[in-house]
Short mmCIF file of C-alpha atoms in Angstrom, two decimals:
data_model
loop_
_atom_site.label_atom_id
_atom_site.label_comp_id
_atom_site.label_asym_id
_atom_site.label_seq_id
_atom_site.Cartn_x
_atom_site.Cartn_y
_atom_site.Cartn_z
CA MET A 25 -35.48 51.81 -33.67
CA ASN A 26 -36.61 55.45 -34.45
CA LYS A 27 -40.24 56.06 -34.99
CA SER A 28 -39.72 59.01 -36.94
CA ALA A 29 -36.80 57.78 -39.03
CA PRO A 30 -37.44 56.28 -42.74
CA VAL A 31 -38.15 52.49 -42.19
CA VAL A 32 -35.57 52.01 -45.09
CA GLU A 33 -33.23 54.68 -46.31
CA ILE A 34 -30.58 54.26 -48.89
CA ARG A 35 -27.98 56.62 -49.13
CA ASP A 36 -25.52 56.81 -52.54
CA LEU A 37 -25.47 52.95 -52.83
CA HIS A 38 -22.88 51.53 -55.24
CA LYS A 39 -22.20 47.95 -55.92
CA HIS A 40 -20.12 46.47 -58.86
CA PHE A 41 -19.96 42.53 -59.91
CA ALA A 42 -16.27 41.39 -61.27
CA GLY A 43 -15.53 45.01 -62.35
CA ILE A 44 -19.32 45.91 -63.81
CA GLU A 45 -21.08 48.55 -62.04
CA VAL A 46 -24.46 47.25 -60.91
CA LEU A 47 -25.45 50.18 -58.79
CA ARG A 48 -24.37 53.73 -59.44
CA GLY A 49 -25.61 55.39 -56.38
CA ILE A 50 -28.88 54.87 -55.39
CA ASN A 51 -30.68 57.09 -52.81
CA LEU A 52 -34.27 56.12 -51.78
CA ASN A 53 -36.05 56.58 -48.57
CA VAL A 54 -39.06 54.31 -47.85
CA GLU A 55 -41.33 55.60 -45.17
CA ARG A 56 -43.54 53.65 -42.35
CA GLY A 57 -46.70 52.29 -44.29
CA GLN A 58 -45.43 52.90 -47.28
CA THR A 59 -45.61 50.36 -50.53
CA VAL A 60 -42.77 51.01 -52.95
CA SER A 61 -42.99 49.45 -56.18
CA VAL A 62 -39.28 49.22 -58.09
CA LEU A 63 -39.81 48.94 -61.69
CA GLY A 64 -36.74 48.37 -64.40
CA SER A 65 -35.67 46.28 -67.38
CA SER A 66 -33.64 43.24 -66.61
CA GLY A 67 -30.29 43.58 -65.44
CA SER A 68 -31.19 47.28 -64.21
CA GLY A 69 -29.78 46.60 -60.98
CA LYS A 70 -33.37 46.45 -59.17
CA SER A 71 -32.82 43.07 -57.34
CA THR A 72 -29.43 43.96 -56.49
CA MET A 73 -30.54 47.07 -54.98
CA LEU A 74 -33.05 45.10 -52.94
CA ARG A 75 -30.52 42.49 -51.75
CA CYS A 76 -28.30 45.25 -50.59
CA ILE A 77 -30.82 46.47 -47.93
CA ASN A 78 -30.75 43.37 -46.17
CA TRP A 79 -26.65 42.53 -46.72
CA LEU A 80 -27.34 39.61 -48.93
CA GLU A 81 -25.33 41.44 -51.17
CA VAL A 82 -23.00 43.78 -49.25
CA PRO A 83 -22.52 47.20 -51.12
CA ASP A 84 -19.24 48.47 -52.24
CA GLY A 85 -20.14 51.90 -51.19
CA GLY A 86 -23.13 53.79 -49.52
CA GLU A 87 -24.99 53.48 -46.61
CA ILE A 88 -28.33 51.56 -45.57
CA TYR A 89 -30.40 52.08 -42.49
CA ILE A 90 -33.04 50.02 -41.41
CA GLY A 91 -35.37 52.32 -39.03
CA GLY A 92 -32.47 54.75 -38.33
CA ASP A 93 -29.99 52.04 -37.59
CA ARG A 94 -27.00 51.48 -39.91
CA MET A 95 -27.20 48.09 -41.39
CA GLY A 96 -24.10 46.00 -41.74
CA VAL A 97 -21.56 48.31 -40.27
CA LYS A 98 -20.87 49.05 -36.51
CA SER A 99 -21.96 52.19 -34.87
CA GLY A 100 -18.63 54.45 -35.66
CA GLY A 101 -19.27 53.87 -39.28
CA VAL A 102 -16.27 51.80 -40.12
CA LYS A 103 -15.97 48.17 -38.96
CA PRO A 104 -18.33 45.76 -40.74
CA MET A 105 -20.72 43.81 -38.09
CA SER A 106 -20.44 40.58 -36.51
CA ASN A 107 -22.51 37.77 -37.82
CA ARG A 108 -24.59 38.16 -34.54
CA GLU A 109 -25.26 41.88 -35.05
CA LEU A 110 -26.10 41.25 -38.78
CA SER A 111 -28.52 38.69 -37.93
CA ALA A 112 -30.44 40.72 -35.61
CA MET A 113 -30.54 43.79 -38.04
CA ARG A 114 -31.58 41.24 -40.74
CA ALA A 115 -34.36 39.63 -38.61
CA ARG A 116 -35.83 43.44 -38.58
CA THR A 117 -36.62 43.14 -42.51
CA ALA A 118 -38.06 39.87 -44.20
CA MET A 119 -37.44 38.75 -47.70
CA VAL A 120 -39.61 36.91 -50.28
CA PHE A 121 -37.90 35.37 -53.00
CA GLN A 122 -38.56 35.04 -56.75
CA SER A 123 -38.22 31.18 -56.29
CA PHE A 124 -39.96 30.88 -53.06
CA ASN A 125 -36.90 29.12 -51.15
CA LEU A 126 -39.26 27.37 -48.58
CA TRP A 127 -37.24 24.76 -46.38
CA PRO A 128 -38.23 21.47 -48.14
CA HIS A 129 -37.29 19.49 -44.94
CA LEU A 130 -40.01 21.40 -42.76
CA THR A 131 -43.75 21.44 -43.05
CA VAL A 132 -45.48 24.26 -43.74
CA LEU A 133 -46.36 25.42 -40.30
CA GLN A 134 -42.50 24.81 -39.26
CA ASN A 135 -41.44 26.73 -42.25
CA VAL A 136 -43.25 29.64 -40.44
CA THR A 137 -42.01 29.09 -37.04
CA GLU A 138 -38.43 28.16 -37.56
CA ALA A 139 -37.00 31.75 -37.45
CA PRO A 140 -39.05 33.28 -34.77
CA VAL A 141 -38.13 30.13 -32.46
CA HIS A 142 -34.55 29.44 -33.18
CA VAL A 143 -33.58 33.19 -34.18
CA MET A 144 -36.03 35.55 -32.21
CA GLY A 145 -36.23 32.94 -29.25
CA VAL A 146 -40.16 33.24 -29.49
CA SER A 147 -41.49 30.16 -27.35
CA ARG A 148 -42.75 27.49 -29.51
CA LYS A 149 -46.21 27.99 -28.47
CA ASP A 150 -46.75 31.66 -29.34
CA ALA A 151 -44.43 30.97 -32.54
CA ASN A 152 -47.38 28.15 -33.58
CA ASP A 153 -50.26 30.43 -32.56
CA HIS A 154 -48.75 33.50 -34.49
CA ALA A 155 -48.11 30.97 -37.62
CA ILE A 156 -51.56 29.71 -37.35
CA ALA A 157 -53.00 33.00 -37.55
CA LEU A 158 -50.75 34.20 -40.51
CA LEU A 159 -51.51 30.78 -42.58
CA GLU A 160 -55.25 31.96 -42.10
CA LYS A 161 -54.32 35.35 -43.20
CA VAL A 162 -52.66 34.14 -46.54
CA GLY A 163 -55.40 31.40 -46.76
CA LEU A 164 -53.59 28.17 -46.12
CA SER A 165 -54.56 27.20 -42.65
CA HIS A 166 -55.45 23.59 -44.09
CA LYS A 167 -51.94 23.09 -45.33
CA HIS A 168 -50.15 23.22 -41.62
CA ASP A 169 -48.62 19.61 -41.83
CA ALA A 170 -47.96 19.57 -45.81
CA TYR A 171 -44.72 19.79 -47.15
CA PRO A 172 -43.68 22.62 -49.51
CA TRP A 173 -43.01 20.15 -52.40
CA SER A 174 -46.83 19.40 -52.39
CA LEU A 175 -47.94 22.85 -52.65
CA SER A 176 -48.80 24.56 -56.00
CA GLY A 177 -46.07 27.86 -56.56
CA GLY A 178 -49.07 30.35 -55.40
CA GLN A 179 -49.23 28.52 -52.26
CA ARG A 180 -45.55 28.22 -51.85
CA GLN A 181 -45.07 31.80 -52.42
CA ARG A 182 -47.99 32.38 -49.74
CA VAL A 183 -46.41 30.30 -47.30
CA ALA A 184 -43.10 32.22 -47.81
CA ILE A 185 -45.43 35.48 -47.20
CA ALA A 186 -46.64 34.08 -43.82
CA ARG A 187 -42.75 32.98 -43.07
CA ALA A 188 -41.54 36.90 -43.83
CA LEU A 189 -44.51 37.90 -41.34
CA ALA A 190 -43.82 36.15 -38.75
CA MET A 191 -40.71 37.77 -38.30
CA ASN A 192 -42.58 40.95 -37.40
CA PRO A 193 -40.45 42.69 -39.81
CA GLU A 194 -40.18 46.57 -40.00
CA VAL A 195 -40.15 46.09 -43.78
CA ILE A 196 -40.83 43.15 -46.28
CA LEU A 197 -38.76 43.15 -49.37
CA PHE A 198 -40.29 41.12 -52.16
CA ASP A 199 -37.86 40.19 -55.15
CA GLU A 200 -40.12 39.59 -58.23
CA PRO A 201 -42.49 37.57 -56.18
CA THR A 202 -44.62 36.46 -58.95
CA SER A 203 -42.00 36.02 -61.90
CA ALA A 204 -41.83 32.27 -61.11
CA LEU A 205 -45.49 31.47 -61.34
CA ASP A 206 -47.80 30.33 -63.75
CA PRO A 207 -50.05 32.97 -64.89
CA GLU A 208 -52.96 31.72 -63.20
CA LEU A 209 -51.39 31.52 -60.06
CA VAL A 210 -50.31 35.14 -59.99
CA GLY A 211 -53.44 36.46 -58.81
CA GLU A 212 -53.27 34.96 -55.47
CA VAL A 213 -50.32 36.20 -54.54
CA LEU A 214 -51.02 39.70 -55.61
CA ALA A 215 -54.10 39.53 -53.41
CA VAL A 216 -52.44 38.51 -50.52
CA MET A 217 -49.82 41.43 -51.04
CA ARG A 218 -52.60 43.83 -51.66
CA SER A 219 -54.16 43.08 -48.40
CA LEU A 220 -50.80 43.64 -46.45
CA ALA A 221 -50.62 46.95 -48.20
CA GLU A 222 -53.85 47.87 -46.97
CA ASP A 223 -53.04 46.46 -43.48
CA GLY A 224 -50.43 49.15 -43.50
CA PHE A 225 -47.09 47.07 -44.21
CA THR A 226 -44.26 48.82 -45.14
CA MET A 227 -43.10 46.95 -48.49
CA VAL A 228 -40.41 47.08 -51.13
CA ILE A 229 -41.26 45.37 -54.40
CA VAL A 230 -39.19 44.64 -57.24
CA THR A 231 -41.88 43.42 -59.96
CA HIS A 232 -42.72 43.15 -63.32
CA GLU A 233 -46.83 43.27 -62.63
CA MET A 234 -47.45 46.59 -63.96
CA GLU A 235 -51.15 46.82 -63.16
CA PHE A 236 -50.41 45.71 -59.51
CA ALA A 237 -47.75 48.32 -58.99
CA ARG A 238 -50.43 50.93 -60.07
CA ALA A 239 -53.08 49.92 -57.78
CA VAL A 240 -51.41 49.05 -55.15
CA SER A 241 -47.97 51.19 -54.43
CA ASN A 242 -47.77 54.64 -52.78
CA GLU A 243 -44.96 55.15 -55.10
CA VAL A 244 -43.17 54.03 -57.84
CA VAL A 245 -39.50 53.92 -58.53
CA PHE A 246 -37.86 53.22 -61.88
CA ILE A 247 -34.09 52.10 -62.07
CA GLU A 248 -32.34 52.20 -65.21
CA LYS A 249 -28.57 50.78 -65.57
CA GLY A 250 -28.01 51.36 -61.75
CA GLN A 251 -29.53 54.50 -61.11
CA ILE A 252 -33.17 55.63 -60.37
CA ILE A 253 -34.08 57.72 -62.95
CA GLU A 254 -38.16 58.31 -61.86
CA ARG A 255 -39.69 58.28 -58.73
CA ALA A 256 -43.31 59.20 -58.91
CA ALA A 257 -46.94 58.72 -57.50
CA PRO A 258 -48.33 55.67 -59.48
CA GLU A 259 -50.91 57.89 -61.69
CA LYS A 260 -48.25 60.31 -62.70
CA PHE A 261 -45.76 57.49 -63.38
CA PHE A 262 -48.18 55.57 -65.36
CA THR A 263 -49.97 58.35 -67.30
CA ASN A 264 -47.81 61.13 -67.42
CA SER A 265 -44.13 60.64 -66.48
CA ASP A 266 -41.58 63.14 -67.07
CA SER A 267 -38.83 60.89 -68.16
CA GLU A 268 -38.83 59.84 -71.84
CA ARG A 269 -37.25 56.45 -70.70
CA VAL A 270 -40.11 55.60 -68.61
CA ARG A 271 -42.77 56.33 -71.43
CA GLN A 272 -40.62 54.05 -73.82
CA PHE A 273 -40.45 51.26 -71.37
CA LEU A 274 -44.09 51.58 -70.43
CA GLY A 275 -45.23 51.78 -73.98
CA ARG A 276 -43.11 48.68 -74.82
CA TYR A 277 -44.81 46.79 -72.14
CA ARG A 278 -48.33 47.66 -72.96
CA THR A 279 -47.38 46.81 -76.84
CA THR A 280 -46.19 43.35 -75.58
CA SER A 281 -49.16 42.42 -73.13
CA ALA A 282 -51.82 43.79 -75.09
CA MET B 14 -16.58 -33.62 -40.55
CA ASN B 15 -19.88 -32.20 -41.15
CA GLY B 16 -19.76 -28.33 -41.88
CA ILE B 17 -22.94 -27.86 -40.08
CA LYS B 18 -21.69 -29.31 -36.85
CA MET B 19 -18.63 -27.59 -37.27
CA LEU B 20 -20.33 -24.32 -36.97
CA TRP B 21 -22.56 -25.63 -34.50
CA ASP B 22 -19.85 -26.49 -32.36
CA ASN B 23 -17.92 -22.97 -32.62
CA LEU B 24 -21.00 -20.82 -32.33
CA ASP B 25 -19.59 -19.14 -29.12
CA VAL B 26 -16.70 -18.18 -31.21
CA PHE B 27 -18.96 -16.75 -33.97
CA SER B 28 -21.29 -15.11 -31.44
CA VAL B 29 -18.27 -13.20 -29.90
CA GLY B 30 -17.27 -12.48 -33.23
CA LEU B 31 -20.49 -11.32 -34.32
CA GLN B 32 -20.91 -9.25 -31.18
CA ASN B 33 -17.51 -7.53 -31.59
CA THR B 34 -18.15 -6.61 -35.12
CA LEU B 35 -21.72 -5.30 -34.45
CA ILE B 36 -20.13 -2.87 -31.90
CA LEU B 37 -17.78 -1.93 -34.36
CA PHE B 38 -19.95 -1.11 -36.84
CA CYS B 39 -22.42 0.59 -34.98
CA VAL B 40 -20.19 2.90 -32.82
CA SER B 41 -17.87 3.42 -36.07
CA ALA B 42 -20.88 4.44 -38.12
CA VAL B 43 -22.60 6.99 -35.39
CA PHE B 44 -19.39 8.66 -34.73
CA SER B 45 -17.93 8.71 -38.34
CA PHE B 46 -21.42 10.44 -39.29
CA LEU B 47 -21.31 12.97 -36.56
CA LEU B 48 -17.18 13.61 -37.32
CA ALA B 49 -18.47 14.27 -40.97
CA CYS B 50 -21.13 16.45 -40.14
CA PHE B 51 -18.74 18.66 -37.66
CA ILE B 52 -16.19 18.56 -40.82
CA ALA B 53 -18.64 19.58 -43.29
CA PHE B 54 -19.74 22.42 -40.96
CA LEU B 55 -16.07 23.69 -40.61
CA LEU B 56 -16.08 23.52 -44.51
CA GLU B 57 -18.89 26.24 -44.44
CA GLY B 58 -18.17 29.67 -45.79
CA ARG B 59 -15.44 31.36 -47.86
CA ASP B 60 -12.51 29.45 -49.24
CA ASN B 61 -9.65 30.23 -46.86
CA ILE B 62 -6.62 28.54 -45.44
CA PRO B 63 -7.91 26.61 -42.68
CA ARG B 64 -10.64 25.31 -44.94
CA ARG B 65 -8.27 24.38 -47.34
CA PHE B 66 -6.25 22.42 -44.62
CA VAL B 67 -9.41 20.85 -43.82
CA ARG B 68 -10.15 19.79 -47.28
CA GLY B 69 -6.40 18.58 -47.78
CA GLY B 70 -6.79 16.52 -45.04
CA LEU B 71 -9.98 14.67 -46.22
CA ASP B 72 -8.16 14.45 -49.47
CA LEU B 73 -5.22 12.68 -47.83
CA MET B 74 -7.25 10.58 -45.82
CA ARG B 75 -9.14 9.16 -48.87
CA MET B 76 -6.14 8.37 -51.00
CA LEU B 77 -4.43 6.02 -48.19
CA PRO B 78 -5.52 2.34 -48.08
CA PHE B 79 -7.34 1.83 -45.00
CA LEU B 80 -5.19 -1.13 -43.85
CA ILE B 81 -2.01 1.10 -44.11
CA PHE B 82 -3.75 3.75 -42.04
CA LEU B 83 -4.62 1.03 -39.34
CA TYR B 84 -0.85 -0.21 -39.37
CA LEU B 85 -0.02 3.33 -39.03
CA LEU B 86 -2.10 3.83 -35.94
CA TYR B 87 -1.27 0.37 -34.12
CA TYR B 88 2.20 -0.32 -35.34
CA GLY B 89 3.53 3.07 -36.13
CA LEU B 90 2.73 5.49 -33.34
CA PRO B 91 4.31 3.47 -30.75
CA ASN B 92 7.54 4.41 -32.29
CA VAL B 93 6.63 8.00 -31.36
CA GLY B 94 5.66 7.09 -27.90
CA ILE B 95 1.97 6.59 -28.47
CA SER B 96 0.44 3.23 -28.13
CA MET B 97 -3.05 1.72 -27.92
CA ASP B 98 -4.83 -1.17 -27.68
CA VAL B 99 -6.70 -2.80 -30.79
CA TRP B 100 -9.99 -1.28 -30.04
CA SER B 101 -9.12 2.19 -29.52
CA ALA B 102 -6.79 1.94 -32.68
CA GLY B 103 -9.45 0.16 -34.71
CA PHE B 104 -12.40 2.63 -33.40
CA ILE B 105 -9.85 5.64 -34.39
CA ALA B 106 -9.38 4.17 -37.72
CA LEU B 107 -12.86 3.55 -38.67
CA ILE B 108 -14.05 6.68 -37.49
CA THR B 109 -11.70 8.99 -39.04
CA TYR B 110 -11.11 7.11 -42.33
CA HIS B 111 -15.20 6.73 -42.79
CA GLY B 112 -15.65 10.11 -41.35
CA ALA B 113 -13.70 11.41 -44.00
CA TYR B 114 -15.61 9.66 -46.62
CA PHE B 115 -18.80 10.86 -45.16
CA ALA B 116 -17.86 14.26 -45.15
CA GLU B 117 -16.95 14.25 -48.92
CA ILE B 118 -20.61 13.42 -49.23
CA LEU B 119 -22.09 15.69 -47.38
CA ARG B 120 -19.86 18.41 -49.04
CA ALA B 121 -21.22 17.01 -52.46
CA ALA B 122 -24.63 17.48 -51.24
CA ARG B 123 -23.84 20.97 -49.82
CA THR B 124 -22.48 21.88 -53.21
CA SER B 125 -25.95 20.92 -55.03
CA LEU B 126 -28.31 22.72 -52.44
CA PRO B 127 -29.95 25.24 -54.17
CA SER B 128 -28.28 28.71 -52.87
CA GLY B 129 -31.68 30.14 -51.99
CA GLN B 130 -31.80 28.04 -49.13
CA ALA B 131 -28.90 29.73 -47.19
CA GLU B 132 -30.01 32.94 -48.07
CA ALA B 133 -33.45 32.46 -47.18
CA ALA B 134 -31.99 31.48 -43.89
CA CYS B 135 -29.75 34.47 -44.02
CA ALA B 136 -32.43 36.86 -44.91
CA HIS B 137 -34.50 35.29 -41.96
CA GLY B 138 -31.51 36.05 -39.37
CA PHE B 139 -30.30 32.51 -39.30
CA ILE B 140 -26.25 32.27 -38.92
CA ASN B 141 -23.40 30.10 -38.88
CA SER B 142 -24.00 26.92 -36.59
CA LYS B 143 -28.17 27.42 -36.70
CA MET B 144 -28.25 27.75 -40.27
CA TYR B 145 -25.90 24.60 -40.71
CA TRP B 146 -27.54 22.45 -38.25
CA ARG B 147 -31.39 23.33 -39.00
CA ILE B 148 -31.58 24.28 -42.24
CA LEU B 149 -28.72 23.02 -44.38
CA LEU B 150 -27.73 19.92 -42.85
CA PRO B 151 -31.00 18.06 -42.44
CA GLN B 152 -31.40 18.47 -46.22
CA MET B 153 -27.83 17.51 -47.07
CA VAL B 154 -28.50 14.15 -45.21
CA MET B 155 -32.06 13.43 -46.66
CA ARG B 156 -30.40 13.98 -50.16
CA SER B 157 -27.58 11.56 -49.71
CA GLY B 158 -29.47 8.52 -48.64
CA PRO B 159 -28.03 6.00 -51.00
CA LEU B 160 -24.72 7.50 -50.89
CA PHE B 161 -24.70 6.55 -47.19
CA GLY B 162 -26.07 3.21 -47.41
CA ASN B 163 -23.28 2.57 -49.80
CA GLN B 164 -20.65 4.29 -47.54
CA LEU B 165 -21.88 2.25 -44.36
CA VAL B 166 -21.24 -1.33 -46.43
CA CYS B 167 -17.93 -0.12 -47.01
CA LEU B 168 -17.37 0.70 -43.17
CA LEU B 169 -18.94 -2.66 -42.37
CA LYS B 170 -16.49 -4.37 -44.51
CA ASP B 171 -13.68 -2.43 -43.48
CA THR B 172 -14.32 -3.62 -39.99
CA ALA B 173 -12.82 -7.14 -41.32
CA PHE B 174 -9.15 -5.54 -41.52
CA LEU B 175 -9.08 -5.34 -37.65
CA SER B 176 -9.08 -8.90 -37.66
CA ILE B 177 -5.36 -8.42 -38.81
CA ILE B 178 -4.38 -6.56 -35.62
CA THR B 179 -5.54 -9.46 -33.75
CA LEU B 180 -9.26 -7.93 -32.86
CA MET B 181 -11.66 -10.71 -32.44
CA ASP B 182 -14.60 -9.77 -35.14
CA LEU B 183 -16.33 -11.99 -37.18
CA THR B 184 -13.70 -12.31 -39.75
CA ALA B 185 -10.99 -13.46 -36.97
CA ALA B 186 -13.75 -15.70 -35.75
CA ALA B 187 -14.09 -17.49 -39.15
CA SER B 188 -10.56 -17.63 -39.47
CA ALA B 189 -9.93 -19.34 -35.95
CA VAL B 190 -12.42 -21.82 -36.77
CA GLN B 191 -10.97 -22.73 -40.30
CA ALA B 192 -7.55 -22.68 -38.53
CA LYS B 193 -8.55 -25.47 -36.02
CA TYR B 194 -10.40 -27.68 -38.61
CA PHE B 195 -8.36 -26.83 -41.90
CA VAL B 196 -12.10 -26.37 -43.59
CA PRO B 197 -12.13 -23.15 -44.87
CA LEU B 198 -15.78 -23.28 -46.86
CA PRO B 199 -18.33 -23.51 -44.14
CA PRO B 200 -16.90 -20.65 -41.56
CA PHE B 201 -16.31 -18.41 -44.43
CA ILE B 202 -19.92 -18.84 -45.84
CA PHE B 203 -21.21 -18.64 -42.84
CA VAL B 204 -19.87 -15.07 -41.97
CA ILE B 205 -20.54 -13.87 -45.36
CA VAL B 206 -24.08 -14.90 -44.92
CA LEU B 207 -24.00 -12.92 -41.58
CA TYR B 208 -22.20 -9.70 -43.24
CA TRP B 209 -24.82 -9.83 -45.75
CA SER B 210 -27.79 -10.14 -42.95
CA ILE B 211 -26.13 -7.03 -41.39
CA THR B 212 -25.89 -5.12 -44.76
CA LEU B 213 -29.82 -5.85 -45.29
CA CYS B 214 -30.65 -4.31 -41.67
CA VAL B 215 -28.22 -1.33 -42.97
CA GLU B 216 -30.35 -0.92 -46.25
CA ALA B 217 -33.77 -1.35 -44.60
CA LEU B 218 -32.96 1.37 -42.03
CA LEU B 219 -31.82 3.77 -45.03
CA ARG B 220 -35.10 3.05 -46.76
CA ARG B 221 -36.43 4.63 -43.76
CA LEU B 222 -34.30 7.74 -44.28
CA GLY B 223 -35.47 7.59 -47.95
CA ARG B 224 -38.99 7.71 -47.28
CA ARG B 225 -38.63 10.90 -44.87
CA ALA B 226 -36.59 12.40 -48.09
CA GLN B 227 -39.55 11.36 -50.52
CA LYS B 228 -41.97 12.78 -48.69
CA ARG B 229 -40.54 16.11 -48.71
CA GLY B 230 -39.71 15.56 -52.49
CA LEU B 231 -35.78 15.49 -51.65
CA VAL B 232 -35.23 12.64 -53.80
CA ASN B 233 -36.90 11.97 -57.35
CA GLU B 234 -37.14 7.92 -57.20
#
């Protein structure tokens, strides 16, 4: 890990599915402690970009660096990483999914300790202590022994955030974390994410929550047809974007949500 | 002759038969299940030539009548220089044959697992065997409870075929007793009741698995 390198660096990222170009040359740096929101209409490629960062999708071109280290490709830059190397790289990132993807056969506490104990080799006791502190942080310390099935969507997503934090990741990738939630449950998840931003966690957030992106991000990125067409500080992005397309997107959002 | 007395006089024959059937059933159930877990693990991952062979093997096994498979092992293999006693032939037949069926149940459960489960495991650094044994398999097993019950009952009934290759199981015991007196009804009804009781125990055990699954919201019953 290189302390001065960006936590995430994306260089000329390309990806296509069945001949359709989904990403067409994405370049993006995320510095330590930054919160970057990624906006764009559905199908613009923003989730795919996020999933390329931790190699859930293997890019067709371009490079990804996590803390200065190349993701998915061995040093030398040609051969793909072995599963073991990939696992070690992925463990430096963490992801929060739209549909939570908690492991239903494990309790809340076990969901949070599973990867630290069985992937990172943390002792059971340390992992438990850490998990208990994290569940406290997301406001679910009373739910240790519950199974995910019995929780509300907002609670599940907060467990998923605790599970991600338990990896001590360099960056947390959020893939539309509130899109599957009832409107009244969105707030509790956003509150947790806001506190993470204040604590200085590095986060990349794909979202449709405009107000949240505006209030919490250091930078807002707008993706359209697989390319970043605007990248600005939130105030500028939301009030005075240079991009006609962004102004149009925001205008439509305002009229539909007003 | 009185039926009850006939059974009573031959209790030792039945008890040996019951014991052998239980040994066959329990050992085969455990090992065919483990074999299936292992086969389902081999099937994890992208479709490739070795995996096609594994799947082909499974299909082949499931298409074979059990008795023919048993005959092949016990009477056929000695022709190519491999001979074994009835117990070995019985165990191998039951474990591989039902292992294939169990594997098929697990394969179906794997297919119906939401893709996000493996993805979340992946994103948290799980790979290969750890992902399979810790994240995927427990869910696959808990979701398949009722199908396992069904298959275990089939396994129990298939142990009866081993009487044909002279293994002294419950069915063989019943045949022996009826051959002694030429009165078929009491011994056969008696062993049917015994088979049925074993089935009830199996189902009770699976209900406990079912409760674990229910507690986790993995079944909708």
